[in-house]
mmCIF file of C-alpha atoms and ligand atoms in Angstrom:
data_model
loop_
_atom_site.group_PDB
_atom_site.id
_atom_site.type_symbol
_atom_site.label_atom_id
_atom_site.label_comp_id
_atom_site.label_asym_id
_atom_site.label_seq_id
_atom_site.Cartn_x
_atom_site.Cartn_y
_atom_site.Cartn_z
ATOM 1 C CA MET A 1 0.000 0.000 0.000
ATOM 2 C CA ASN A 2 1.040 3.513 -0.773
ATOM 3 C CA ARG A 3 2.601 4.911 2.419
ATOM 4 C CA ARG A 4 4.333 7.934 0.998
ATOM 5 C CA ILE A 5 4.065 11.100 3.047
ATOM 6 C CA TYR A 6 2.567 13.979 1.104
ATOM 7 C CA ILE A 7 3.087 17.633 1.818
ATOM 8 C CA SER A 8 0.172 20.047 1.857
ATOM 9 C CA GLY A 9 0.097 21.930 -1.451
ATOM 10 C CA GLU A 10 1.763 19.083 -3.348
ATOM 11 C CA LYS A 11 0.365 18.158 -6.744
ATOM 12 C CA ILE A 12 -0.806 14.547 -6.995
ATOM 13 C CA GLY A 13 -2.208 13.425 -10.327
ATOM 14 C CA ARG A 14 -4.810 16.005 -11.348
ATOM 15 C CA CYS A 15 -5.226 17.381 -7.824
ATOM 16 C CA ILE A 16 -3.541 19.372 -5.076
ATOM 17 C CA PHE A 17 -3.258 17.676 -1.720
ATOM 18 C CA ILE A 18 -4.520 19.706 1.257
ATOM 19 C CA LYS A 19 -4.518 17.462 4.316
ATOM 20 C CA GLU A 20 -4.991 13.923 5.464
ATOM 21 C CA VAL A 21 -8.434 13.288 6.954
ATOM 22 C CA GLU A 22 -8.176 9.629 7.813
ATOM 23 C CA SER A 23 -4.905 7.848 8.312
ATOM 24 C CA LYS A 24 -6.193 4.271 8.521
ATOM 25 C CA ARG A 25 -7.890 4.228 5.139
ATOM 26 C CA ARG A 26 -5.562 6.845 3.716
ATOM 27 C CA ARG A 27 -8.129 9.429 2.825
ATOM 28 C CA GLY A 28 -7.285 13.038 2.186
ATOM 29 C CA MET A 29 -8.763 16.376 1.292
ATOM 30 C CA PHE A 30 -7.874 17.543 -2.212
ATOM 31 C CA ILE A 31 -8.514 20.386 -4.618
ATOM 32 C CA CYS A 32 -9.387 19.148 -8.079
ATOM 33 C CA GLU A 33 -8.106 20.765 -11.293
ATOM 34 C CA CYS A 34 -11.678 22.081 -11.732
ATOM 35 C CA GLY A 35 -11.401 23.931 -8.388
ATOM 36 C CA ASN A 36 -13.677 21.613 -6.468
ATOM 37 C CA GLU A 37 -12.610 20.610 -2.937
ATOM 38 C CA PHE A 38 -13.303 16.984 -2.082
ATOM 39 C CA GLU A 39 -12.321 13.969 -0.021
ATOM 40 C CA ALA A 40 -10.923 10.808 -1.553
ATOM 41 C CA GLN A 41 -8.541 7.928 -1.021
ATOM 42 C CA PHE A 42 -4.942 8.694 -1.925
ATOM 43 C CA ASN A 43 -4.747 5.689 -4.240
ATOM 44 C CA HIS A 44 -7.523 7.060 -6.421
ATOM 45 C CA ILE A 45 -5.841 10.437 -6.738
ATOM 46 C CA VAL A 46 -2.436 8.893 -7.429
ATOM 47 C CA SER A 47 -4.005 6.895 -10.263
ATOM 48 C CA GLY A 48 -5.180 10.136 -11.842
ATOM 49 C CA GLN A 49 -8.828 10.384 -10.852
ATOM 50 C CA SER A 50 -10.541 13.746 -10.556
ATOM 51 C CA CYS A 51 -13.342 14.797 -8.203
ATOM 52 C CA GLY A 52 -15.759 13.219 -10.638
ATOM 53 C CA CYS A 53 -16.025 16.262 -12.906
ATOM 54 C CA ARG A 54 -14.328 14.404 -15.774
ATOM 55 C CA LYS A 55 -16.853 11.606 -15.585
ATOM 56 C CA LYS A 56 -19.698 14.103 -15.377
ATOM 57 C CA GLN A 57 -18.287 15.893 -18.403
ATOM 58 C CA SER A 58 -18.068 12.620 -20.337
ATOM 59 C CA ILE A 59 -21.679 11.816 -19.491
ATOM 60 C CA HIS A 60 -22.606 15.318 -20.578
ATOM 61 C CA HIS A 61 -20.849 14.725 -23.918
ATOM 62 C CA LEU A 62 -22.576 11.386 -24.419
ATOM 63 C CA VAL A 63 -25.978 12.939 -23.798
ATOM 64 C CA ALA A 64 -25.160 15.965 -25.954
ATOM 65 C CA TYR A 65 -24.203 13.656 -28.842
ATOM 66 C CA GLY A 66 -27.537 11.905 -28.523
ATOM 67 C CA PHE A 67 -26.257 8.712 -26.885
ATOM 68 C CA ARG A 68 -29.304 6.717 -25.746
ATOM 69 C CA GLY A 69 -27.826 3.463 -24.435
ATOM 70 C CA ASN A 70 -26.639 2.454 -20.997
ATOM 71 C CA LEU A 71 -24.407 5.234 -19.645
ATOM 72 C CA LYS A 72 -21.971 2.833 -17.997
ATOM 73 C CA THR A 73 -21.446 1.068 -21.321
ATOM 74 C CA GLY A 74 -21.230 4.445 -23.017
ATOM 75 C CA LEU A 75 -18.453 5.577 -20.664
ATOM 76 C CA ALA A 76 -16.534 2.352 -21.254
ATOM 77 C CA VAL A 77 -16.762 2.857 -25.023
ATOM 78 C CA LEU A 78 -15.711 6.478 -24.640
ATOM 79 C CA SER A 79 -12.700 5.431 -22.621
ATOM 80 C CA GLN A 80 -11.688 2.853 -25.247
ATOM 81 C CA ARG A 81 -12.182 5.501 -27.915
ATOM 82 C CA THR A 82 -9.781 7.743 -25.992
ATOM 83 C CA LYS A 83 -7.266 4.905 -25.964
ATOM 84 C CA GLY A 84 -7.731 4.626 -29.719
ATOM 85 C CA TYR A 85 -6.961 8.338 -29.937
ATOM 86 C CA ASN A 86 -3.757 7.815 -27.969
ATOM 87 C CA THR A 87 -2.801 4.998 -30.350
ATOM 88 C CA TRP A 88 -3.431 7.282 -33.314
ATOM 89 C CA ASN A 89 -1.253 10.038 -31.828
ATOM 90 C CA ALA A 90 1.552 7.634 -30.923
ATOM 91 C CA MET A 91 1.459 6.149 -34.424
ATOM 92 C CA LYS A 92 1.809 9.601 -36.010
ATOM 93 C CA SER A 93 4.656 10.428 -33.674
ATOM 94 C CA ARG A 94 6.564 7.195 -34.496
ATOM 95 C CA CYS A 95 6.243 7.885 -38.203
ATOM 96 C CA TYR A 96 6.757 11.633 -38.453
ATOM 97 C CA ASN A 97 8.502 12.938 -35.341
ATOM 98 C CA SER A 98 12.227 12.295 -35.680
ATOM 99 C CA ASN A 99 12.623 13.034 -31.941
ATOM 100 C CA ASN A 100 10.483 10.021 -31.071
ATOM 101 C CA PRO A 101 12.795 7.303 -29.640
ATOM 102 C CA ARG A 102 11.113 4.720 -31.891
ATOM 103 C CA TYR A 103 11.242 6.866 -35.035
ATOM 104 C CA GLN A 104 14.171 4.938 -36.532
ATOM 105 C CA ASP A 105 12.097 1.737 -36.561
ATOM 106 C CA TYR A 106 9.149 3.463 -38.216
ATOM 107 C CA GLY A 107 9.395 6.800 -40.031
ATOM 108 C CA GLY A 108 13.128 6.296 -40.366
ATOM 109 C CA ARG A 109 12.497 3.036 -42.259
ATOM 110 C CA GLY A 110 9.940 4.635 -44.548
ATOM 111 C CA ILE A 111 6.839 3.440 -42.668
ATOM 112 C CA GLU A 112 4.090 5.924 -43.425
ATOM 113 C CA ILE A 113 0.446 6.528 -42.577
ATOM 114 C CA CYS A 114 -2.062 6.767 -45.408
ATOM 115 C CA ASP A 115 -3.466 10.280 -45.865
ATOM 116 C CA ARG A 116 -6.936 9.073 -44.976
ATOM 117 C CA TRP A 117 -5.732 8.240 -41.439
ATOM 118 C CA ARG A 118 -2.910 10.702 -41.020
ATOM 119 C CA TYR A 119 -5.202 13.691 -41.154
ATOM 120 C CA SER A 120 -8.339 12.280 -39.547
ATOM 121 C CA PHE A 121 -8.829 10.417 -36.289
ATOM 122 C CA GLU A 122 -12.496 9.935 -37.275
ATOM 123 C CA ASN A 123 -11.488 8.019 -40.416
ATOM 124 C CA PHE A 124 -8.978 5.985 -38.420
ATOM 125 C CA ILE A 125 -11.447 4.887 -35.728
ATOM 126 C CA ASN A 126 -14.220 4.305 -38.285
ATOM 127 C CA ASP A 127 -11.979 1.983 -40.304
ATOM 128 C CA MET A 128 -10.374 0.187 -37.355
ATOM 129 C CA GLY A 129 -13.328 0.146 -34.988
ATOM 130 C CA ILE A 130 -13.080 0.826 -31.245
ATOM 131 C CA LYS A 131 -9.834 -0.506 -29.824
ATOM 132 C CA PRO A 132 -10.546 -3.725 -27.882
ATOM 133 C CA ILE A 133 -9.175 -3.901 -24.334
ATOM 134 C CA GLY A 134 -5.607 -5.239 -24.202
ATOM 135 C CA HIS A 135 -4.995 -4.738 -27.919
ATOM 136 C CA SER A 136 -2.693 -2.495 -29.876
ATOM 137 C CA ILE A 137 -2.392 -1.697 -33.551
ATOM 138 C CA ASP A 138 -0.542 -4.282 -35.608
ATOM 139 C CA ARG A 139 0.636 -4.147 -39.194
ATOM 140 C CA ILE A 140 0.087 -7.389 -41.090
ATOM 141 C CA ASP A 141 3.103 -6.724 -43.303
ATOM 142 C CA VAL A 142 5.693 -5.297 -40.885
ATOM 143 C CA ASN A 143 7.387 -3.449 -43.728
ATOM 144 C CA GLY A 144 4.106 -1.993 -44.941
ATOM 145 C CA SER A 145 2.495 1.270 -43.955
ATOM 146 C CA TYR A 146 -0.341 2.134 -41.643
ATOM 147 C CA GLU A 147 -3.405 1.823 -43.859
ATOM 148 C CA PRO A 148 -6.761 0.030 -43.580
ATOM 149 C CA SER A 149 -5.725 -3.041 -45.600
ATOM 150 C CA ASN A 150 -2.542 -3.581 -43.566
ATOM 151 C CA CYS A 151 -3.738 -3.040 -39.980
ATOM 152 C CA LYS A 152 -5.645 -4.850 -37.293
ATOM 153 C CA TRP A 153 -6.062 -4.668 -33.523
ATOM 154 C CA ALA A 154 -4.014 -7.456 -31.975
ATOM 155 C CA THR A 155 -2.997 -8.618 -28.516
ATOM 156 C CA GLY A 156 0.726 -8.616 -27.656
ATOM 157 C CA LYS A 157 0.745 -12.399 -28.074
ATOM 158 C CA GLU A 158 -0.665 -12.232 -31.609
ATOM 159 C CA GLN A 159 1.835 -9.536 -32.530
ATOM 160 C CA ASN A 160 4.801 -11.558 -31.339
ATOM 161 C CA SER A 161 3.778 -14.637 -33.293
ATOM 162 C CA ASN A 162 3.357 -12.400 -36.314
ATOM 163 C CA LYS A 163 6.912 -11.118 -35.929
ATOM 164 C CA ARG A 164 8.247 -14.668 -35.619
ATOM 165 C CA TYR A 165 6.666 -15.676 -38.930
ATOM 166 C CA LYS A 166 8.270 -12.714 -40.604
ATOM 167 C CA LYS A 167 11.782 -13.702 -39.542
HETATM 168 ZN ZN1 ZN B 201 -13.086 18.234 -10.579
#
């Protein structure tokens, strides 16, 4: 369990720590990035949770976009969609940012992203579908580019076996 001593005013995750309110269960008083003051367990704050405003905002977005299904499911999909967005950003960085530590294995080797995906996250997620939990983007031909016909979501295990076949 997290037993670190925090100092009042210290930034933890998205929040500022104010004071401990319960030592046994490690609860504290925090100020959220939105300005809200609230009580929570340290572990939750360390793992990046907010006062709940982010969740409320996500629900607000779902409703605003006309989402009619189960909100819990909707939030899970939204979160996976966000992970898909992170994948998309990381992919662009590997291919086009020469400061990326992995650039030499991607952009540096001529691996590119098709224009359809490079300039539109919407196109990317529409073609690939929501990223399944525990999966990452895999190129079927490891020397080929990032484009709909050459990509699939795969688990780490599937990716490794793919690499073995290629060798
Ligand atoms: Zn908040």
